[in-house]
XYZ file of C-alpha atoms in Angstrom:
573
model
C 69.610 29.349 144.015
C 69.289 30.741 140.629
C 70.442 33.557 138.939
C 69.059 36.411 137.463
C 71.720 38.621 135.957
C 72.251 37.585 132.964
C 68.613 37.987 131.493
C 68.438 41.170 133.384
C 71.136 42.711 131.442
C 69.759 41.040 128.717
C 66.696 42.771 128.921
C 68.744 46.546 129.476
C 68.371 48.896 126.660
C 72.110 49.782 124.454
C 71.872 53.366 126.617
C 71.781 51.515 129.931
C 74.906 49.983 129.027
C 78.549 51.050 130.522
C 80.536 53.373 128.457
C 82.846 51.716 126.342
C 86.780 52.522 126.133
C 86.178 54.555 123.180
C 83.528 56.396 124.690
C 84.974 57.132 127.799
C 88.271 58.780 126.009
C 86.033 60.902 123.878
C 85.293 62.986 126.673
C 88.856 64.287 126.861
C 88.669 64.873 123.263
C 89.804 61.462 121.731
C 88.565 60.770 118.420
C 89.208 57.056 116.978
C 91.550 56.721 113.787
C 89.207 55.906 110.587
C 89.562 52.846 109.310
C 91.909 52.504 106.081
C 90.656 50.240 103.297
C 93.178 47.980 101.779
C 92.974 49.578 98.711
C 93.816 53.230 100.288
C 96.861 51.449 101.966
C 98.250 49.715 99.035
C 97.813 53.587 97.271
C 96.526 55.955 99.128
C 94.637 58.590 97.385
C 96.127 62.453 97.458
C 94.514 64.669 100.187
C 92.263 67.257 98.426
C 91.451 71.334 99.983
C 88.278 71.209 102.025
C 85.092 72.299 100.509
C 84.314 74.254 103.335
C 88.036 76.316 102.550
C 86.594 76.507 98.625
C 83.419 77.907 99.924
C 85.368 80.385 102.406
C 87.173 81.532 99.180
C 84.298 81.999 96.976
C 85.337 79.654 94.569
C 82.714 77.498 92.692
C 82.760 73.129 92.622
C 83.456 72.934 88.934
C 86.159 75.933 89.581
C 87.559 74.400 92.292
C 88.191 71.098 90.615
C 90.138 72.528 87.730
C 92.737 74.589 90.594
C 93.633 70.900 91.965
C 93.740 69.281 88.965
C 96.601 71.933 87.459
C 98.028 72.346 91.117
C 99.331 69.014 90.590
C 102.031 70.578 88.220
C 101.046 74.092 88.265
C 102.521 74.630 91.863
C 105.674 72.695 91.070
C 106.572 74.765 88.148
C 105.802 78.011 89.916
C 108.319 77.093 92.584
C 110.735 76.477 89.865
C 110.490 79.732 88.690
C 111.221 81.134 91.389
C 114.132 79.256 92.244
C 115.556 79.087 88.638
C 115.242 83.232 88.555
C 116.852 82.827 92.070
C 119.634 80.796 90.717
C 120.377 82.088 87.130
C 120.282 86.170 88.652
C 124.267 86.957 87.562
C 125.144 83.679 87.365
C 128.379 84.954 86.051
C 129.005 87.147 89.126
C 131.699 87.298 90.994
C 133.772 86.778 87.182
C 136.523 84.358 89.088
C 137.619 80.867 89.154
C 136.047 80.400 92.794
C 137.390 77.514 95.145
C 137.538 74.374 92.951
C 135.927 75.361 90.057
C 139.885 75.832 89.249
C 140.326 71.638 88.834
C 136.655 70.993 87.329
C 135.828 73.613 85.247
C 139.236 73.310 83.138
C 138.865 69.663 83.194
C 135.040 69.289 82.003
C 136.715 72.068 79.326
C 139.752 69.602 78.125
C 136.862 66.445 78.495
C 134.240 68.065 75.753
C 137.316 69.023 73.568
C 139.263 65.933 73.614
C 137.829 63.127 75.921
C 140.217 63.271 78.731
C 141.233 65.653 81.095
C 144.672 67.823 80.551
C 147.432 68.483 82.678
C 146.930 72.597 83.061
C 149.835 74.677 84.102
C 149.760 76.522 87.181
C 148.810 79.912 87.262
C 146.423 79.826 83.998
C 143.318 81.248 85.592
C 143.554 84.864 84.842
C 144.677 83.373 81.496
C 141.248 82.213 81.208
C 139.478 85.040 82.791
C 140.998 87.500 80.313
C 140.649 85.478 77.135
C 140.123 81.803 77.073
C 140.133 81.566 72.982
C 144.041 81.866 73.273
C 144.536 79.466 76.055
C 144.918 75.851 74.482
C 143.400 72.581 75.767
C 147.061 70.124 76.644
C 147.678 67.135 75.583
C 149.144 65.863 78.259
C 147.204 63.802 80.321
C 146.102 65.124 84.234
C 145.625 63.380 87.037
C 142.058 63.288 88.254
C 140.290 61.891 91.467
C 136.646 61.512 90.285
C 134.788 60.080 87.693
C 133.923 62.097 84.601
C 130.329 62.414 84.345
C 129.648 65.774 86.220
C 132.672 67.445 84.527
C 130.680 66.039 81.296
C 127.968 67.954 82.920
C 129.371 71.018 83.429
C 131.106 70.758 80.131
C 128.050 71.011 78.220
C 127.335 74.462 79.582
C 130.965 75.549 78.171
C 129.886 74.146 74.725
C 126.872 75.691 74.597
C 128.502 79.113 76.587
C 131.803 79.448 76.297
C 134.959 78.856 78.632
C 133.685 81.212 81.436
C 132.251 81.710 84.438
C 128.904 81.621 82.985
C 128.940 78.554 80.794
C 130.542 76.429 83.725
C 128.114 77.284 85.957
C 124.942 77.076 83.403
C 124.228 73.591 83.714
C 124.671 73.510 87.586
C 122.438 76.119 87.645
C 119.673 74.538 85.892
C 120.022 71.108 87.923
C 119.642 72.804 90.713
C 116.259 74.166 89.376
C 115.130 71.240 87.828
C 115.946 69.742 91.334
C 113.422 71.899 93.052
C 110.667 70.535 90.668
C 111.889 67.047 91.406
C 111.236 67.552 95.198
C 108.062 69.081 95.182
C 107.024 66.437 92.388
C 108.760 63.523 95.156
C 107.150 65.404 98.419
C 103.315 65.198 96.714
C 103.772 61.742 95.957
C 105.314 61.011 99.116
C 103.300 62.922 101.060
C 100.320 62.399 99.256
C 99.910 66.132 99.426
C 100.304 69.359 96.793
C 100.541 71.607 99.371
C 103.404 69.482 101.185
C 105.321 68.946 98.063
C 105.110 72.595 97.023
C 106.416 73.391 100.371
C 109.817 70.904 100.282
C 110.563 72.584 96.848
C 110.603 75.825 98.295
C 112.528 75.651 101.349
C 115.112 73.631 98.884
C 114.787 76.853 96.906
C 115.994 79.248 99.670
C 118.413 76.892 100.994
C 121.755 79.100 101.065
C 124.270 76.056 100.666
C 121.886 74.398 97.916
C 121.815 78.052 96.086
C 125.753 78.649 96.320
C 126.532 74.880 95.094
C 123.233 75.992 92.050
C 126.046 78.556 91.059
C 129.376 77.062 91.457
C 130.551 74.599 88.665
C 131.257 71.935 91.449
C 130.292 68.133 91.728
C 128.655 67.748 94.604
C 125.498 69.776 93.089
C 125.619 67.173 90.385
C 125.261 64.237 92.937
C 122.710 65.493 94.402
C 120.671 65.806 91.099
C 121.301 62.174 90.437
C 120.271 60.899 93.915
C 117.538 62.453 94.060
C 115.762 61.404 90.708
C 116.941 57.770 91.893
C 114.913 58.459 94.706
C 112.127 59.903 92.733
C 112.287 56.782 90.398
C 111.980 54.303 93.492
C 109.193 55.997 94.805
C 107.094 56.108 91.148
C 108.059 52.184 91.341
C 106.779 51.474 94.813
C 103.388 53.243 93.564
C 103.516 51.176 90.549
C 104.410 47.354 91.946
C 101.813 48.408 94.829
C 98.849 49.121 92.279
C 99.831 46.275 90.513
C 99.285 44.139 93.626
C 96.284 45.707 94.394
C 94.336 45.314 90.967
C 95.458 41.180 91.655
C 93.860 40.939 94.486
C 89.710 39.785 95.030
C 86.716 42.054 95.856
C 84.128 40.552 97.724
C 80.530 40.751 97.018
C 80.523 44.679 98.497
C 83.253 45.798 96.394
C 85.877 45.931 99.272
C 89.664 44.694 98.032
C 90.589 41.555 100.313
C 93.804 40.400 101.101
C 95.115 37.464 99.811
C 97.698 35.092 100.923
C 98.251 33.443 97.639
C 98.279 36.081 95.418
C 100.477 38.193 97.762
C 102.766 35.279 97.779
C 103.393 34.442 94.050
C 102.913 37.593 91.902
C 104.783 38.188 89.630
C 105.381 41.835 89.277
C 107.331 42.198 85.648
C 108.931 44.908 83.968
C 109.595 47.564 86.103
C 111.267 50.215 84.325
C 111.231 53.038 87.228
C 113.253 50.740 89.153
C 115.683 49.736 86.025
C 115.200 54.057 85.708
C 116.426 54.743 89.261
C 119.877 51.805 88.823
C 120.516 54.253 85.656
C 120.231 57.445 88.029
C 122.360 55.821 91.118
C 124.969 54.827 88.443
C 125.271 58.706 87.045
C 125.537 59.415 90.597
C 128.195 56.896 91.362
C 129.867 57.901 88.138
C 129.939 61.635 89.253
C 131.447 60.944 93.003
C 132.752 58.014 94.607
C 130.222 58.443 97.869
C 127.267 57.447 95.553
C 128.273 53.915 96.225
C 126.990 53.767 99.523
C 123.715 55.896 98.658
C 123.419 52.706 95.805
C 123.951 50.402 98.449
C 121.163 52.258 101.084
C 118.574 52.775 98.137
C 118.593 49.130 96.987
C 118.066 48.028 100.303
C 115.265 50.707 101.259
C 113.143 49.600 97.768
C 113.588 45.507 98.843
C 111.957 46.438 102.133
C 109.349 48.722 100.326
C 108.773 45.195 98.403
C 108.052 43.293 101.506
C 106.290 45.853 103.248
C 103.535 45.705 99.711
C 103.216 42.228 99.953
C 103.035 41.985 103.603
C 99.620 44.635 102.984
C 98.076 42.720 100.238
C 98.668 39.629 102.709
C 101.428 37.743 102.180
C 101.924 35.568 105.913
C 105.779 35.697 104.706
C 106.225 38.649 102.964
C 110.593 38.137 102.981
C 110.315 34.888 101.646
C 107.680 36.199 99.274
C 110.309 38.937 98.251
C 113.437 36.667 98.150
C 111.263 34.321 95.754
C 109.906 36.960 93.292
C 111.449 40.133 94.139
C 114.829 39.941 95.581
C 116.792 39.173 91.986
C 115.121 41.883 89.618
C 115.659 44.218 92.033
C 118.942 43.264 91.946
C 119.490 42.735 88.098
C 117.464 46.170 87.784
C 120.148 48.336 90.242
C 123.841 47.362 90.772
C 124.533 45.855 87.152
C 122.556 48.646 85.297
C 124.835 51.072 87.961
C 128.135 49.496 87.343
C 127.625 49.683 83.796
C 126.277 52.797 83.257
C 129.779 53.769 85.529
C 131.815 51.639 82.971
C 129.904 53.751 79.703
C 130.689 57.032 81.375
C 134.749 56.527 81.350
C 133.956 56.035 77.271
C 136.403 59.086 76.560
C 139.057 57.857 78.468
C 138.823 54.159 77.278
C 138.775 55.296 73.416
C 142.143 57.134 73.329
C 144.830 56.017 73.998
C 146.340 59.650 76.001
C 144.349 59.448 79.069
C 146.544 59.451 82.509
C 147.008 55.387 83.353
C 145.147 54.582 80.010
C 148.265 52.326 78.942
C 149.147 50.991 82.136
C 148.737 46.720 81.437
C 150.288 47.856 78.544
C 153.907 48.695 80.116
C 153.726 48.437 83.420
C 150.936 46.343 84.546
C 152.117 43.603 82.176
C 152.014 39.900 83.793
C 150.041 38.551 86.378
C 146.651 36.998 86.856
C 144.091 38.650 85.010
C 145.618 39.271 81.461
C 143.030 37.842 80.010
C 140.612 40.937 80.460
C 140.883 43.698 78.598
C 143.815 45.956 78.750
C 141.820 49.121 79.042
C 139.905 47.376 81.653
C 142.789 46.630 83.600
C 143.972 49.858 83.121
C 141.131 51.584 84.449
C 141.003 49.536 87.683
C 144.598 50.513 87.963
C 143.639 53.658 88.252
C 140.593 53.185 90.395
C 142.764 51.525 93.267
C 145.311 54.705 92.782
C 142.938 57.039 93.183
C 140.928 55.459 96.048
C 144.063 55.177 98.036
C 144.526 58.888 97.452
C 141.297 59.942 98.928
C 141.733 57.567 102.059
C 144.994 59.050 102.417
C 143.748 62.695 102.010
C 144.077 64.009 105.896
C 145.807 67.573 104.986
C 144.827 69.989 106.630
C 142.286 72.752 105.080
C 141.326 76.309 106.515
C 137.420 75.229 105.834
C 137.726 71.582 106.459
C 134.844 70.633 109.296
C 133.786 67.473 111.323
C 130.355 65.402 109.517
C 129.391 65.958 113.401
C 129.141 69.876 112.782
C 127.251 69.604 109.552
C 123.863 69.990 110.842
C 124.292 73.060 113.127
C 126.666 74.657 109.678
C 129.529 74.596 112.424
C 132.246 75.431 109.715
C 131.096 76.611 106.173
C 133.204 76.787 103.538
C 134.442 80.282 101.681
C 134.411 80.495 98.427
C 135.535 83.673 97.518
C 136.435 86.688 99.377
C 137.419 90.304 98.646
C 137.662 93.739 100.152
C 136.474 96.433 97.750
C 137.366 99.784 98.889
C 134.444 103.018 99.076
C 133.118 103.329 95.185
C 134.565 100.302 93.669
C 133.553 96.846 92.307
C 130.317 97.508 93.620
C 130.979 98.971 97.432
C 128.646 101.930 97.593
C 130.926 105.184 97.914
C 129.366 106.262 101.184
C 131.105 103.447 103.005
C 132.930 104.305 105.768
C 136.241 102.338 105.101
C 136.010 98.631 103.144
C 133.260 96.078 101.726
C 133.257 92.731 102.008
C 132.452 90.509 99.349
C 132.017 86.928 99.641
C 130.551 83.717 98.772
C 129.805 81.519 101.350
C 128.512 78.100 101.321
C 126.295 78.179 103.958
C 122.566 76.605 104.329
C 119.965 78.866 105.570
C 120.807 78.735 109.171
C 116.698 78.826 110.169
C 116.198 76.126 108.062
C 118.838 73.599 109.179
C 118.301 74.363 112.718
C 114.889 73.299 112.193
C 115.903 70.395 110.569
C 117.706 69.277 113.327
C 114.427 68.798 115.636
C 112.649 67.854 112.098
C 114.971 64.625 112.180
C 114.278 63.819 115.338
C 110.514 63.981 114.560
C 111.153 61.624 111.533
C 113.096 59.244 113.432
C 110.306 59.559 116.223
C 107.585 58.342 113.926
C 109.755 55.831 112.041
C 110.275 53.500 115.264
C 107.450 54.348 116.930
C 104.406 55.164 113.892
C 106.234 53.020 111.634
C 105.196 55.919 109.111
C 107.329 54.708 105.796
C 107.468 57.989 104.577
C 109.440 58.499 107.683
C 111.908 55.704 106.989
C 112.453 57.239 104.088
C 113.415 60.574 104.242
C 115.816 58.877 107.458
C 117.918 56.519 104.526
C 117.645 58.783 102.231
C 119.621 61.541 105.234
C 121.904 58.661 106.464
C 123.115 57.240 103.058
C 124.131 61.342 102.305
C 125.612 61.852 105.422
C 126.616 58.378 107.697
C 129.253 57.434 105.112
C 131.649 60.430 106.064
C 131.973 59.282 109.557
C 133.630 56.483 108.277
C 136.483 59.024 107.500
C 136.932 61.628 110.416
C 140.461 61.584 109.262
C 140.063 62.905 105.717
C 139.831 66.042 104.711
C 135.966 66.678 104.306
C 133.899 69.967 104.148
C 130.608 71.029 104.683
C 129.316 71.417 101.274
C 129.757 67.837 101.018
C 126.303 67.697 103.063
C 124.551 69.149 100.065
C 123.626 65.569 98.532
C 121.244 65.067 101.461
C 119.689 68.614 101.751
C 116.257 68.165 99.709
C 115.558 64.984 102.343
C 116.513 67.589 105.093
C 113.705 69.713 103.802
C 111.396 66.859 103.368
C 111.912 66.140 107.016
C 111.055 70.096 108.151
C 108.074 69.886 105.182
C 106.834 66.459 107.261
C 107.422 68.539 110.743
C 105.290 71.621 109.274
C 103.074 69.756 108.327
C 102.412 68.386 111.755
C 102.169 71.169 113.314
C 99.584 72.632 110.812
C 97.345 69.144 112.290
C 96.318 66.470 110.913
C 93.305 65.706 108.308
C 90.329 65.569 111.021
C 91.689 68.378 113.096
C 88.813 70.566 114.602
C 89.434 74.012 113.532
C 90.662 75.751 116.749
C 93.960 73.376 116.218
C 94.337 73.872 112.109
C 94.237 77.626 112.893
C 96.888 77.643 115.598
C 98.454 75.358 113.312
C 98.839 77.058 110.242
C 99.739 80.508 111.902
C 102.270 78.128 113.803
C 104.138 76.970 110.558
C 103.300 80.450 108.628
C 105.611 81.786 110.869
C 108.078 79.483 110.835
C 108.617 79.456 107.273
C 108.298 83.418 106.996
C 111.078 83.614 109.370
C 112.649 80.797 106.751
C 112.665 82.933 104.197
C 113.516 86.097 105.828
C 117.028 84.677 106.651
C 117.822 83.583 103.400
C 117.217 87.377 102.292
C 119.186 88.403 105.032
C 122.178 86.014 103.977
C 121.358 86.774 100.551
C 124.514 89.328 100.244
C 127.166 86.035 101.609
C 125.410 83.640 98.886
C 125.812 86.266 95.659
C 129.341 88.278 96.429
C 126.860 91.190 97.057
C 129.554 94.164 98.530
C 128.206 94.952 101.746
C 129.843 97.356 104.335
C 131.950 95.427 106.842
C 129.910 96.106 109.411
C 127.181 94.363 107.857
C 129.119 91.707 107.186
C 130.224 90.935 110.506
C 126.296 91.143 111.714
C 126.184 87.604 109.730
C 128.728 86.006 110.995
C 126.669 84.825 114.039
C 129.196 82.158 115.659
C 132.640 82.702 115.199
C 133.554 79.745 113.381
C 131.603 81.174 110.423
C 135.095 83.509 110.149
């Protein structure tokens, strides 16, 4: 008996054939991913506007191409704007020494004037306030518990400003600005996307605790700055070791970039000065606050993976050995050295007199022992580095505004700045109030915003473990270095506004969410339009409550009434 079959399905026309898998999901409105060339996934090209939304718009080719070609730093410096008129509005307003501007604004004062901080006597603010030309810088050494660069910071707005309010605050001001270009310069390249960036920058812009730390002359605002151009720097070097990889690699006889094993294996990628950039960035940042150590530690780590995740791409069959052979020691050489030394060159003031608090320790009392043979001001300044890191281990007083890292993401317990009670008609209370203002400054994020970044997170832990999306990974370290390291210390005294190092990764995370829910590129246009009137909402609303809280960021007197209206959970009291 013989069979027919086969050369009767042989002879069947491609119609007759059964539906493929494919085919039978595009009936409930499956559509396949495209395939990604190499090149595209080594550096994948920036997502342009439709031509069909140019056309909608009435806006010419040739017109068209010049709006995205300036949109590229156009709508980053608009946002800026924005958030630096935001942010320098009575910048000297309320005219006080507000929480702890009372240690770091006197000591970034004493550090421009005589290279180490002072020992101020109590009670010397209104001093100040009144007129700081007859208050004198001491002598005697203080006792500090951070490093000096973002006193040095804020101490270049008093020389170029004056001892006040003003001039302390100037150059926090204008790193927070700058730090909303930075975003929405990081979220287009990360995101591949103008629109995207643009839209990170501004939610960092009406972020209520990132606008109260913009205009308060403390160092957490500082950190932040730092981190995230070290971020910024990695992320220009990934682009950069990844095109380099690419242009290595052979085109075939079409033109399409092949993988290959060899080349992925042994390049050698060279000078990478982004990376040596970013271990200069995470240093200022470790030399501004002690907690920048452990974002040093998660960065280094996060750009070694980014290493073996390139070479892996271009076709390396083991990309870690591949890394731990070309990679792995640069990297190294390029971060923690550059960081520890750039730490060392900030203490410069202290080091060259010989008046700084501890500066003479191996000189008296640290003489003897084991390592004489380094320098005394070396051994002097670890001294002092042990002293004060068993001080903030130790630090478990208790604080009014002190808060569990837990709490941080709901803003269970923000922190109060400054508080008054005008009566009707005075310091700015309108004289139709019915009894007392209230006046304060509270550093609080934009309560819309970081509730929505609480489901944003999930999203980008979601598509980290389960899309493997890097941009996802990302924005997660980037979150966790800022934020896992104070769980370490549920006994210390900690406070909310400590959070503000990882806020412009929070608002990556919600720009990443928004996006999704606009739809992807592809999307038929039923689901963009749902999806854009979706997020437009969601970020209207966004703003809206920063302009609502706007009164609790700025000291605005409001009745106290009005006041109370904000204070929507009672541990905001």
């Amino acid at each position: 008996m013989t069979s027919t079959a086969p050369s009767a399905l042989q002879g069947h026309d491609a119609e007759d054939q059964p539906p493929s898998w494919p085919q039978r999901m595009r009936r409930f409105g499956h559509s396949p991913r495209p395939v990604t060339g190499l090149r595209e996934r080594l550096v994948p090209p920036y997502t342009r506007p439709s031509e069909r939304l140019w056309a909608v718009l009435g806006v010419s080719p040739a017109r068209a191409e010049r709006i995205v070609r300036w949109s590229a730093w156009g709508g980053p410096l608009l946002v800026a704007l924005v958030a630096g008129l935001l942010r320098f509005w009575h910048l000297g307003s309320p005219k006080a020494v507000i929480f702890d501007e009372t240690y770091y604004a006197k000591d970034a004062w004493a550090l421009i004037n005589q290279g180490y901080e002072g020992s101020w006597p109590k009670d010397i603010d209104k001093s100040i306030l009144k007129d700081p030309s007859s208050v004198p810088v001491p002598t005697d050494p203080g006792y500090v518990v951070h490093p000096p660069v973002g006193k040095w910071v804020i101490g270049l707005g008093e020389h170029l400003f004056g001892f006040n309010p003003f001039g302390w605050r100037f150059m926090v001001a204008l790193l927070g600005t700058l730090s909303v270009l930075m975003l929405c310069r990081i979220g287009r390249r990360l995101f591949r996307s103008t629109f995207l960036g643009c839209l990170a920058g501004g939610l960092l812009a009406v972020d209520g605790l990132h606008y109260v730390m913009s205009r308060t002359a403390l160092l957490d605002l500082v950190l932040m700055f730092f981190v995230l151009a070290a971020f910024g720097c990695l992320l220009i070097d990934r682009d950069w070791a990844r095109g380099r990889l690419a242009a290595a690699l052979p085109v075939d006889a079409e033109g399409v970039l092949r993988p290959d094993a060899g080349v992925a294996r042994t390049l050698r990628l060279g000078w990478r000065p982004w990376r040596l950039a970013a271990g200069v960035m995470l240093g200022l940042a470790f030399a501004t606050k002690w907690n920048g150590l452990y974002i040093l530690t998660a960065f280094a780590i996060m750009a070694v993976l980014w290493d073996v995740g390139a070479r892996r791409t271009a076709g390396a069959v083991r990309p870690y050995a591949a890394v731990v052979r070309r990679d792995i020691l640069p990297a190294f050489v390029s971060t923690v050295p550059v960081a520890i030394g750039t730490y060392i060159v900030s203490w410069t003031g202290w080091i060259v007199t010989d008046k700084g608090y501890f500066r003479n320790w191996a000189a008296t009392a640290g003489q003897g022992g084991s390592f004489t043979w380094l320098p005394d001001w070396l051994r002097s300044l670890w001294h002092y580095e042990t002293e004060v890191y068993s001080f903030h281990v130790n630090l478990t007083s208790g604080h009014t505004y002190q808060s569990n890292p837990w709490s941080w993401i709901v803003l269970g317990r923000p922190v109060s700045y400054f508080y008054e009670d005008p009566a009707a008609g005075t310091d700015g209370c309108p004289a139709s109030t019915a009894g007392k203002c209230a006046r304060e400054v509270l550093a609080i994020g934009t309560p819309l915003l970081w509730w929505t970044g609480a489901f944003a997170l999930c999203y980008v832990l979601w598509r980290w473990f389960f899309r493997r999306d890097w941009r996802a990974g990302a924005i997660a370290c980037a979150v966790a270095a800022g934020w896992a390291p104070w769980f370490l210390y549920q006994e210390r005294t900690i406070f909310l506004f400590y959070a503000v190092v990882f806020v412009p990764f929070l608002c990556l995370a919600v720009a990443m969410l928004i996006g999704a829910i606009v739809g992807p590129p592809g999307s038929d246009e039923r689901r963009r339009t749902v999806g854009a009137v979706g997020a437009g909402v969601l970020v209207l609303l966004i703003v809206w409550n920063f302009i609502y809280f706007w009164p609790l960021y700025t000291g605005t007197a409001i009745p106290l009434d009005s006041w109370r209206s904000r204070m929507w959970l009672d541990t905001w009291v």
